[in-house]
Amino acid sequence: MPGRITVQTIRRMKGKQLIVAITAYDANGARHASEAGIDLILVGDSVGNAVLGMPSTVSVTLEMIIHHTSAVVRAQPHSLVVADLPFAEARYSMDHLLDSCRRLLQEARADAVKLEGGIGIADSVANLVLAGIPVLGHIGLLPQRINDLGTYRRFGRNSSERDHLIADARALEKAGAFAIVAEMVEAGTAKAIREAISVPLIGIGSGDDCDGQIRVVTDLLGLGHGKVPSFAKVYADLGKATREALGAYAGDVRSSGPAGTSG
Ligand code: KIV
């Protein structure tokens, strides 16, 4: 697919053009995102809570990500497609990790993978990059650690957390990550991280001083259930539009048909 966005395109955008990224979980979502000019589509493990009705991302499996990434890729989006590596996959052996990421590229045909973690997974990231698997890093709030964290919260609010996050980002950059997502990082810390690395920092709930932004698509479109995070602007209420359309359909069906059955 000539002209498609590559990891090198994303890398080169730092300092020149802000990166626009969004999650997508199926072919229709990918088609809409691509036609809207989105640079990067993440098949996030947020599919668990955003679409599959799970309480968190912890129950999302590799097979699910392969299934959803394959659907996204079938839409042939112009955007770069990144597949999320699900819970605990990065903590098995290097062989296992390599095989999981291989499947995301070979079977699901993702362009790159995303891994949650910093210094602790930098060696694994370096090995993946050496094997030709482009990696998007993810620091700050790591939703896969919710069972350990207890609650979703903001990171980088004190100097110790700030130093840790900068060290995480530097380690991922050194390992060869082509860009890094910063989730729920205090805005001043996100700025400091962005300035400390030469690859793009893509923020979510981390203020405007990033090289780009990523959001969960269901938050933006009013399609989720439960509370929308305060940082996510809602651009459309497709949930309401869907309920109204289905209600109108139900009304049409119920007011038609054989005599004596309507109403
Ligand atoms: O799974 C996901 O959607 C993510 C984004 C929140 C960055 O990791």
PDB file of C-alpha atoms and ligand atoms in Angstrom:
ATOM      1  CA  MET A   1       0.000   0.000   0.000  1.00  0.00           C
ATOM      2  CA  PRO A   2       2.136   2.940  -1.204  1.00  0.00           C
ATOM      3  CA  GLY A   3       1.857   6.181   0.713  1.00  0.00           C
ATOM      4  CA  ARG A   4       0.828   4.495   3.938  1.00  0.00           C
ATOM      5  CA  ILE A   5       2.079   5.965   7.184  1.00  0.00           C
ATOM      6  CA  THR A   6       5.066   4.051   8.546  1.00  0.00           C
ATOM      7  CA  VAL A   7       6.853   4.088  11.879  1.00  0.00           C
ATOM      8  CA  GLN A   8       9.470   6.303  10.237  1.00  0.00           C
ATOM      9  CA  THR A   9       6.751   8.799   9.251  1.00  0.00           C
ATOM     10  CA  ILE A  10       5.626   8.923  12.893  1.00  0.00           C
ATOM     11  CA  ARG A  11       9.198   9.259  14.142  1.00  0.00           C
ATOM     12  CA  ARG A  12       9.904  12.143  11.762  1.00  0.00           C
ATOM     13  CA  MET A  13       6.782  14.057  12.803  1.00  0.00           C
ATOM     14  CA  LYS A  14       8.334  15.089  16.123  1.00  0.00           C
ATOM     15  CA  GLY A  15       8.830  18.845  16.210  1.00  0.00           C
ATOM     16  CA  LYS A  16       7.154  19.260  12.788  1.00  0.00           C
ATOM     17  CA  GLN A  17       3.579  18.058  12.979  1.00  0.00           C
ATOM     18  CA  LEU A  18       1.406  16.845  15.853  1.00  0.00           C
ATOM     19  CA  ILE A  19       0.530  13.137  15.706  1.00  0.00           C
ATOM     20  CA  VAL A  20      -3.157  12.213  15.842  1.00  0.00           C
ATOM     21  CA  ALA A  21      -3.852   8.718  17.145  1.00  0.00           C
ATOM     22  CA  ILE A  22      -7.032   6.871  18.087  1.00  0.00           C
ATOM     23  CA  THR A  23      -8.057   3.358  19.013  1.00  0.00           C
ATOM     24  CA  ALA A  24     -10.071   1.187  16.620  1.00  0.00           C
ATOM     25  CA  TYR A  25     -11.264  -2.372  17.081  1.00  0.00           C
ATOM     26  CA  ASP A  26     -12.895  -3.371  13.799  1.00  0.00           C
ATOM     27  CA  ALA A  27     -12.870  -2.729  10.055  1.00  0.00           C
ATOM     28  CA  ASN A  28     -15.547  -0.004  10.115  1.00  0.00           C
ATOM     29  CA  GLY A  29     -13.770   1.879  12.885  1.00  0.00           C
ATOM     30  CA  ALA A  30     -10.478   1.643  10.983  1.00  0.00           C
ATOM     31  CA  ARG A  31     -12.095   2.859   7.758  1.00  0.00           C
ATOM     32  CA  HIS A  32     -13.596   5.894   9.502  1.00  0.00           C
ATOM     33  CA  ALA A  33     -10.306   6.674  11.253  1.00  0.00           C
ATOM     34  CA  SER A  34      -8.275   6.395   8.066  1.00  0.00           C
ATOM     35  CA  GLU A  35     -10.700   8.522   6.055  1.00  0.00           C
ATOM     36  CA  ALA A  36     -10.661  11.144   8.842  1.00  0.00           C
ATOM     37  CA  GLY A  37      -6.885  11.421   8.400  1.00  0.00           C
ATOM     38  CA  ILE A  38      -5.828   9.740  11.644  1.00  0.00           C
ATOM     39  CA  ASP A  39      -2.063   9.042  11.632  1.00  0.00           C
ATOM     40  CA  LEU A  40      -1.949   6.049  13.977  1.00  0.00           C
ATOM     41  CA  ILE A  41      -4.598   3.456  14.856  1.00  0.00           C
ATOM     42  CA  LEU A  42      -4.046   1.520  18.061  1.00  0.00           C
ATOM     43  CA  VAL A  43      -5.863  -1.773  18.444  1.00  0.00           C
ATOM     44  CA  GLY A  44      -5.745  -1.244  22.177  1.00  0.00           C
ATOM     45  CA  ASP A  45      -6.451  -3.760  24.882  1.00  0.00           C
ATOM     46  CA  SER A  46      -8.987  -1.100  25.873  1.00  0.00           C
ATOM     47  CA  VAL A  47     -11.167  -3.259  23.597  1.00  0.00           C
ATOM     48  CA  GLY A  48     -11.827  -5.164  26.839  1.00  0.00           C
ATOM     49  CA  ASN A  49     -13.577  -2.351  28.725  1.00  0.00           C
ATOM     50  CA  ALA A  50     -14.529  -0.168  25.733  1.00  0.00           C
ATOM     51  CA  VAL A  51     -16.260  -2.845  23.655  1.00  0.00           C
ATOM     52  CA  LEU A  52     -16.325  -6.283  25.272  1.00  0.00           C
ATOM     53  CA  GLY A  53     -17.924  -5.306  28.588  1.00  0.00           C
ATOM     54  CA  MET A  54     -14.947  -6.322  30.730  1.00  0.00           C
ATOM     55  CA  PRO A  55     -14.136  -4.455  33.961  1.00  0.00           C
ATOM     56  CA  SER A  56     -10.501  -3.818  32.914  1.00  0.00           C
ATOM     57  CA  THR A  57      -7.924  -4.749  30.266  1.00  0.00           C
ATOM     58  CA  VAL A  58      -6.577  -7.648  32.340  1.00  0.00           C
ATOM     59  CA  SER A  59      -8.838 -10.299  30.769  1.00  0.00           C
ATOM     60  CA  VAL A  60      -7.891  -9.382  27.198  1.00  0.00           C
ATOM     61  CA  THR A  61      -5.921 -12.165  25.491  1.00  0.00           C
ATOM     62  CA  LEU A  62      -3.509 -12.340  22.591  1.00  0.00           C
ATOM     63  CA  GLU A  63      -6.126 -14.195  20.524  1.00  0.00           C
ATOM     64  CA  MET A  64      -8.574 -11.288  21.033  1.00  0.00           C
ATOM     65  CA  ILE A  65      -6.007  -8.708  19.920  1.00  0.00           C
ATOM     66  CA  ILE A  66      -5.160 -10.829  16.866  1.00  0.00           C
ATOM     67  CA  HIS A  67      -8.873 -11.105  16.038  1.00  0.00           C
ATOM     68  CA  HIS A  68      -9.509  -7.347  16.310  1.00  0.00           C
ATOM     69  CA  THR A  69      -6.241  -6.303  14.640  1.00  0.00           C
ATOM     70  CA  SER A  70      -6.990  -8.565  11.659  1.00  0.00           C
ATOM     71  CA  ALA A  71     -10.340  -6.816  11.240  1.00  0.00           C
ATOM     72  CA  VAL A  72      -8.706  -3.373  11.414  1.00  0.00           C
ATOM     73  CA  VAL A  73      -6.040  -4.345   8.862  1.00  0.00           C
ATOM     74  CA  ARG A  74      -8.676  -5.745   6.465  1.00  0.00           C
ATOM     75  CA  ALA A  75      -9.967  -2.171   6.072  1.00  0.00           C
ATOM     76  CA  GLN A  76      -6.557  -1.286   4.549  1.00  0.00           C
ATOM     77  CA  PRO A  77      -6.250   1.969   6.492  1.00  0.00           C
ATOM     78  CA  HIS A  78      -3.754   4.597   5.424  1.00  0.00           C
ATOM     79  CA  SER A  79      -2.921   5.010   9.119  1.00  0.00           C
ATOM     80  CA  LEU A  80      -0.172   3.050  10.882  1.00  0.00           C
ATOM     81  CA  VAL A  81      -1.716   0.061  12.712  1.00  0.00           C
ATOM     82  CA  VAL A  82      -0.277  -0.761  16.139  1.00  0.00           C
ATOM     83  CA  ALA A  83      -1.447  -3.838  18.076  1.00  0.00           C
ATOM     84  CA  ASP A  84      -1.393  -3.799  21.882  1.00  0.00           C
ATOM     85  CA  LEU A  85       0.448  -6.617  23.605  1.00  0.00           C
ATOM     86  CA  PRO A  86      -1.990  -7.849  26.264  1.00  0.00           C
ATOM     87  CA  PHE A  87      -1.613  -8.498  29.969  1.00  0.00           C
ATOM     88  CA  ALA A  88       1.524 -10.329  31.192  1.00  0.00           C
ATOM     89  CA  GLU A  89       2.705 -11.294  27.686  1.00  0.00           C
ATOM     90  CA  ALA A  90       5.866  -9.194  28.074  1.00  0.00           C
ATOM     91  CA  ARG A  91       6.798 -11.004  31.297  1.00  0.00           C
ATOM     92  CA  TYR A  92       7.171 -14.556  29.953  1.00  0.00           C
ATOM     93  CA  SER A  93      10.428 -15.656  28.346  1.00  0.00           C
ATOM     94  CA  MET A  94      11.945 -13.699  25.476  1.00  0.00           C
ATOM     95  CA  ASP A  95      11.048 -16.573  23.127  1.00  0.00           C
ATOM     96  CA  HIS A  96       7.404 -16.359  24.170  1.00  0.00           C
ATOM     97  CA  LEU A  97       7.367 -12.570  23.779  1.00  0.00           C
ATOM     98  CA  LEU A  98       8.993 -12.780  20.363  1.00  0.00           C
ATOM     99  CA  ASP A  99       6.462 -15.388  19.266  1.00  0.00           C
ATOM    100  CA  SER A 100       3.484 -13.311  20.505  1.00  0.00           C
ATOM    101  CA  CYS A 101       4.742 -10.209  18.683  1.00  0.00           C
ATOM    102  CA  ARG A 102       5.559 -12.283  15.601  1.00  0.00           C
ATOM    103  CA  ARG A 103       1.925 -13.410  15.527  1.00  0.00           C
ATOM    104  CA  LEU A 104       0.711  -9.801  15.800  1.00  0.00           C
ATOM    105  CA  LEU A 105       2.767  -8.879  12.735  1.00  0.00           C
ATOM    106  CA  GLN A 106       2.539 -12.101  10.681  1.00  0.00           C
ATOM    107  CA  GLU A 107      -1.000 -13.336  11.451  1.00  0.00           C
ATOM    108  CA  ALA A 108      -2.800 -10.088  12.296  1.00  0.00           C
ATOM    109  CA  ARG A 109      -0.549  -8.007   9.983  1.00  0.00           C
ATOM    110  CA  ALA A 110      -0.065  -5.122  12.419  1.00  0.00           C
ATOM    111  CA  ASP A 111       2.709  -2.669  11.537  1.00  0.00           C
ATOM    112  CA  ALA A 112       4.008  -2.456  15.100  1.00  0.00           C
ATOM    113  CA  VAL A 113       3.279  -3.515  18.670  1.00  0.00           C
ATOM    114  CA  LYS A 114       2.734  -1.528  21.880  1.00  0.00           C
ATOM    115  CA  LEU A 115       4.094  -2.705  25.217  1.00  0.00           C
ATOM    116  CA  GLU A 116       3.283  -1.267  28.645  1.00  0.00           C
ATOM    117  CA  GLY A 117       6.355  -0.618  30.814  1.00  0.00           C
ATOM    118  CA  GLY A 118       9.630   1.293  31.115  1.00  0.00           C
ATOM    119  CA  ILE A 119      13.154   0.361  32.197  1.00  0.00           C
ATOM    120  CA  GLY A 120      11.950  -3.081  33.318  1.00  0.00           C
ATOM    121  CA  ILE A 121      11.121  -4.128  29.760  1.00  0.00           C
ATOM    122  CA  ALA A 122      13.784  -2.126  27.900  1.00  0.00           C
ATOM    123  CA  ASP A 123      15.901  -5.230  27.152  1.00  0.00           C
ATOM    124  CA  SER A 124      12.867  -7.003  25.716  1.00  0.00           C
ATOM    125  CA  VAL A 125      12.042  -3.961  23.594  1.00  0.00           C
ATOM    126  CA  ALA A 126      15.628  -3.899  22.287  1.00  0.00           C
ATOM    127  CA  ASN A 127      15.371  -7.589  21.336  1.00  0.00           C
ATOM    128  CA  LEU A 128      12.070  -7.053  19.524  1.00  0.00           C
ATOM    129  CA  VAL A 129      13.469  -4.080  17.617  1.00  0.00           C
ATOM    130  CA  LEU A 130      16.533  -6.169  16.686  1.00  0.00           C
ATOM    131  CA  ALA A 131      14.142  -8.798  15.323  1.00  0.00           C
ATOM    132  CA  GLY A 132      12.491  -6.168  13.104  1.00  0.00           C
ATOM    133  CA  ILE A 133       9.419  -5.614  15.264  1.00  0.00           C
ATOM    134  CA  PRO A 134       8.737  -1.877  15.722  1.00  0.00           C
ATOM    135  CA  VAL A 135       7.704  -0.996  19.276  1.00  0.00           C
ATOM    136  CA  LEU A 136       5.530   1.802  20.641  1.00  0.00           C
ATOM    137  CA  GLY A 137       6.322   2.316  24.340  1.00  0.00           C
ATOM    138  CA  HIS A 138       3.741   3.106  27.036  1.00  0.00           C
ATOM    139  CA  ILE A 139       4.595   4.769  30.361  1.00  0.00           C
ATOM    140  CA  GLY A 140       2.766   6.543  33.189  1.00  0.00           C
ATOM    141  CA  LEU A 141      -0.512   4.861  34.103  1.00  0.00           C
ATOM    142  CA  LEU A 142      -0.249   1.226  32.983  1.00  0.00           C
ATOM    143  CA  PRO A 143      -3.848  -0.071  33.021  1.00  0.00           C
ATOM    144  CA  GLN A 144      -2.630  -3.691  32.882  1.00  0.00           C
ATOM    145  CA  ARG A 145      -1.339  -3.147  36.434  1.00  0.00           C
ATOM    146  CA  ILE A 146      -4.736  -2.160  37.853  1.00  0.00           C
ATOM    147  CA  ASN A 147      -4.881  -5.197  40.159  1.00  0.00           C
ATOM    148  CA  ASP A 148      -1.635  -3.997  41.711  1.00  0.00           C
ATOM    149  CA  LEU A 149      -2.412  -0.240  41.609  1.00  0.00           C
ATOM    150  CA  GLY A 150      -5.903  -0.550  43.056  1.00  0.00           C
ATOM    151  CA  THR A 151      -7.114   2.588  41.281  1.00  0.00           C
ATOM    152  CA  TYR A 152      -6.424   4.534  38.094  1.00  0.00           C
ATOM    153  CA  ARG A 153      -4.462   7.656  38.983  1.00  0.00           C
ATOM    154  CA  ARG A 154      -2.178  10.380  37.606  1.00  0.00           C
ATOM    155  CA  PHE A 155       1.610   9.809  37.576  1.00  0.00           C
ATOM    156  CA  GLY A 156       4.608  12.158  37.718  1.00  0.00           C
ATOM    157  CA  ARG A 157       3.234  14.454  40.409  1.00  0.00           C
ATOM    158  CA  ASN A 158       6.427  14.533  42.480  1.00  0.00           C
ATOM    159  CA  SER A 159      10.116  14.740  41.586  1.00  0.00           C
ATOM    160  CA  SER A 160      10.813  11.075  42.284  1.00  0.00           C
ATOM    161  CA  GLU A 161       8.026   9.891  39.950  1.00  0.00           C
ATOM    162  CA  ARG A 162       9.105  12.510  37.397  1.00  0.00           C
ATOM    163  CA  ASP A 163      12.707  11.232  37.434  1.00  0.00           C
ATOM    164  CA  HIS A 164      11.502   7.639  37.103  1.00  0.00           C
ATOM    165  CA  LEU A 165       9.322   8.480  34.126  1.00  0.00           C
ATOM    166  CA  ILE A 166      12.115  10.359  32.373  1.00  0.00           C
ATOM    167  CA  ALA A 167      14.428   7.378  32.982  1.00  0.00           C
ATOM    168  CA  ASP A 168      11.734   5.011  31.619  1.00  0.00           C
ATOM    169  CA  ALA A 169      11.309   7.098  28.477  1.00  0.00           C
ATOM    170  CA  ARG A 170      15.067   7.366  27.901  1.00  0.00           C
ATOM    171  CA  ALA A 171      15.484   3.594  28.340  1.00  0.00           C
ATOM    172  CA  LEU A 172      12.713   2.902  25.818  1.00  0.00           C
ATOM    173  CA  GLU A 173      14.199   5.374  23.350  1.00  0.00           C
ATOM    174  CA  LYS A 174      17.626   3.750  23.746  1.00  0.00           C
ATOM    175  CA  ALA A 175      16.032   0.329  23.212  1.00  0.00           C
ATOM    176  CA  GLY A 176      14.700   1.556  19.869  1.00  0.00           C
ATOM    177  CA  ALA A 177      11.018   2.401  20.525  1.00  0.00           C
ATOM    178  CA  PHE A 178       9.821   4.581  17.627  1.00  0.00           C
ATOM    179  CA  ALA A 179       7.474   6.604  19.892  1.00  0.00           C
ATOM    180  CA  ILE A 180       6.117   6.476  23.445  1.00  0.00           C
ATOM    181  CA  VAL A 181       2.586   6.856  24.846  1.00  0.00           C
ATOM    182  CA  ALA A 182       2.354   8.764  28.147  1.00  0.00           C
ATOM    183  CA  GLU A 183      -0.910   7.976  29.931  1.00  0.00           C
ATOM    184  CA  MET A 184      -2.208  10.145  32.802  1.00  0.00           C
ATOM    185  CA  VAL A 185       1.115  11.906  33.343  1.00  0.00           C
ATOM    186  CA  GLU A 186       1.108  15.288  35.049  1.00  0.00           C
ATOM    187  CA  ALA A 187       1.381  17.952  32.301  1.00  0.00           C
ATOM    188  CA  GLY A 188       4.679  19.473  33.483  1.00  0.00           C
ATOM    189  CA  THR A 189       6.254  16.027  33.707  1.00  0.00           C
ATOM    190  CA  ALA A 190       5.015  15.123  30.226  1.00  0.00           C
ATOM    191  CA  LYS A 191       6.677  18.286  28.895  1.00  0.00           C
ATOM    192  CA  ALA A 192       9.943  17.345  30.635  1.00  0.00           C
ATOM    193  CA  ILE A 193       9.782  13.833  29.162  1.00  0.00           C
ATOM    194  CA  ARG A 194       9.051  15.175  25.680  1.00  0.00           C
ATOM    195  CA  GLU A 195      12.079  17.445  25.930  1.00  0.00           C
ATOM    196  CA  ALA A 196      14.301  14.608  27.213  1.00  0.00           C
ATOM    197  CA  ILE A 197      13.766  12.255  24.257  1.00  0.00           C
ATOM    198  CA  SER A 198      14.159  12.495  20.510  1.00  0.00           C
ATOM    199  CA  VAL A 199      11.246  10.188  19.638  1.00  0.00           C
ATOM    200  CA  PRO A 200       7.623  11.425  19.786  1.00  0.00           C
ATOM    201  CA  LEU A 201       5.724  11.428  23.076  1.00  0.00           C
ATOM    202  CA  ILE A 202       2.026  10.787  22.450  1.00  0.00           C
ATOM    203  CA  GLY A 203      -0.162  11.847  25.355  1.00  0.00           C
ATOM    204  CA  ILE A 204      -3.461  10.688  26.804  1.00  0.00           C
ATOM    205  CA  GLY A 205      -4.610  12.652  29.835  1.00  0.00           C
ATOM    206  CA  SER A 206      -1.105  14.166  29.950  1.00  0.00           C
ATOM    207  CA  GLY A 207      -1.737  17.760  28.853  1.00  0.00           C
ATOM    208  CA  ASP A 208      -1.081  19.514  25.563  1.00  0.00           C
ATOM    209  CA  ASP A 209       2.698  19.663  25.705  1.00  0.00           C
ATOM    210  CA  CYS A 210       3.189  16.363  23.883  1.00  0.00           C
ATOM    211  CA  ASP A 211       4.147  15.515  20.282  1.00  0.00           C
ATOM    212  CA  GLY A 212       0.636  14.210  19.648  1.00  0.00           C
ATOM    213  CA  GLN A 213      -2.466  12.819  21.309  1.00  0.00           C
ATOM    214  CA  ILE A 214      -4.225   9.455  21.498  1.00  0.00           C
ATOM    215  CA  ARG A 215      -7.754   8.780  22.722  1.00  0.00           C
ATOM    216  CA  VAL A 216     -10.056   5.796  23.162  1.00  0.00           C
ATOM    217  CA  VAL A 217     -12.551   6.100  20.311  1.00  0.00           C
ATOM    218  CA  THR A 218     -15.656   5.142  22.318  1.00  0.00           C
ATOM    219  CA  ASP A 219     -14.955   8.031  24.739  1.00  0.00           C
ATOM    220  CA  LEU A 220     -14.893  10.560  21.876  1.00  0.00           C
ATOM    221  CA  LEU A 221     -18.037   9.263  20.224  1.00  0.00           C
ATOM    222  CA  GLY A 222     -20.269   8.751  23.263  1.00  0.00           C
ATOM    223  CA  LEU A 223     -20.345   5.026  22.592  1.00  0.00           C
ATOM    224  CA  GLY A 224     -19.019   3.757  25.886  1.00  0.00           C
ATOM    225  CA  HIS A 225     -20.728   2.857  29.084  1.00  0.00           C
ATOM    226  CA  GLY A 226     -19.781   4.380  32.411  1.00  0.00           C
ATOM    227  CA  LYS A 227     -17.856   7.568  33.089  1.00  0.00           C
ATOM    228  CA  VAL A 228     -15.835   9.259  30.337  1.00  0.00           C
ATOM    229  CA  PRO A 229     -12.412  10.405  31.642  1.00  0.00           C
ATOM    230  CA  SER A 230     -12.335  14.170  32.293  1.00  0.00           C
ATOM    231  CA  PHE A 231      -9.543  14.730  29.724  1.00  0.00           C
ATOM    232  CA  ALA A 232     -11.557  13.153  26.884  1.00  0.00           C
ATOM    233  CA  LYS A 233     -13.630  15.668  24.927  1.00  0.00           C
ATOM    234  CA  VAL A 234     -16.847  14.081  23.639  1.00  0.00           C
ATOM    235  CA  TYR A 235     -17.256  15.060  19.966  1.00  0.00           C
ATOM    236  CA  ALA A 236     -20.489  13.175  19.236  1.00  0.00           C
ATOM    237  CA  ASP A 237     -23.184  11.285  21.119  1.00  0.00           C
ATOM    238  CA  LEU A 238     -23.515   8.255  18.906  1.00  0.00           C
ATOM    239  CA  GLY A 239     -24.902   6.247  21.817  1.00  0.00           C
ATOM    240  CA  LYS A 240     -27.927   8.560  21.940  1.00  0.00           C
ATOM    241  CA  ALA A 241     -28.207   8.613  18.130  1.00  0.00           C
ATOM    242  CA  THR A 242     -28.142   4.803  18.086  1.00  0.00           C
ATOM    243  CA  ARG A 243     -30.833   4.495  20.770  1.00  0.00           C
ATOM    244  CA  GLU A 244     -33.046   6.976  18.915  1.00  0.00           C
ATOM    245  CA  ALA A 245     -32.572   5.200  15.565  1.00  0.00           C
ATOM    246  CA  LEU A 246     -33.280   1.770  17.071  1.00  0.00           C
ATOM    247  CA  GLY A 247     -36.278   3.181  18.937  1.00  0.00           C
ATOM    248  CA  ALA A 248     -37.631   4.579  15.636  1.00  0.00           C
ATOM    249  CA  TYR A 249     -37.089   1.195  13.972  1.00  0.00           C
ATOM    250  CA  ALA A 250     -38.886  -0.569  16.830  1.00  0.00           C
ATOM    251  CA  GLY A 251     -41.738   1.924  16.492  1.00  0.00           C
ATOM    252  CA  ASP A 252     -42.007   1.294  12.739  1.00  0.00           C
ATOM    253  CA  VAL A 253     -42.100  -2.475  13.165  1.00  0.00           C
ATOM    254  CA  ARG A 254     -44.659  -2.324  15.954  1.00  0.00           C
ATOM    255  CA  SER A 255     -46.983  -0.027  14.041  1.00  0.00           C
ATOM    256  CA  SER A 256     -46.925  -2.183  10.898  1.00  0.00           C
ATOM    257  CA  GLY A 257     -47.726  -5.825  10.199  1.00  0.00           C
ATOM    258  CA  PRO A 258     -50.900  -7.907  10.383  1.00  0.00           C
ATOM    259  CA  ALA A 259     -54.062  -6.323  11.790  1.00  0.00           C
ATOM    260  CA  GLY A 260     -54.469  -6.802  15.513  1.00  0.00           C
ATOM    261  CA  THR A 261     -50.712  -7.141  16.302  1.00  0.00           C
ATOM    262  CA  SER A 262     -49.649  -3.460  16.382  1.00  0.00           C
ATOM    263  CA  GLY A 263     -49.492  -1.434  19.585  1.00  0.00           C
TER     264      GLY A 263
HETATM  265  O1  KIV B   1      -5.460   0.185  25.148  1.00  0.00           O
HETATM  266  C1  KIV B   1      -5.504   1.404  24.886  1.00  0.00           C
HETATM  267  O2  KIV B   1      -6.478   1.937  24.333  1.00  0.00           O
HETATM  268  C2  KIV B   1      -4.365   2.227  25.264  1.00  0.00           C
HETATM  269  C3  KIV B   1      -4.519   3.712  25.118  1.00  0.00           C
HETATM  270  C4  KIV B   1      -5.235   4.211  26.308  1.00  0.00           C
HETATM  271  C5  KIV B   1      -3.230   4.374  24.898  1.00  0.00           C
HETATM  272  O3  KIV B   1      -3.391   1.730  25.706  1.00  0.00           O
END
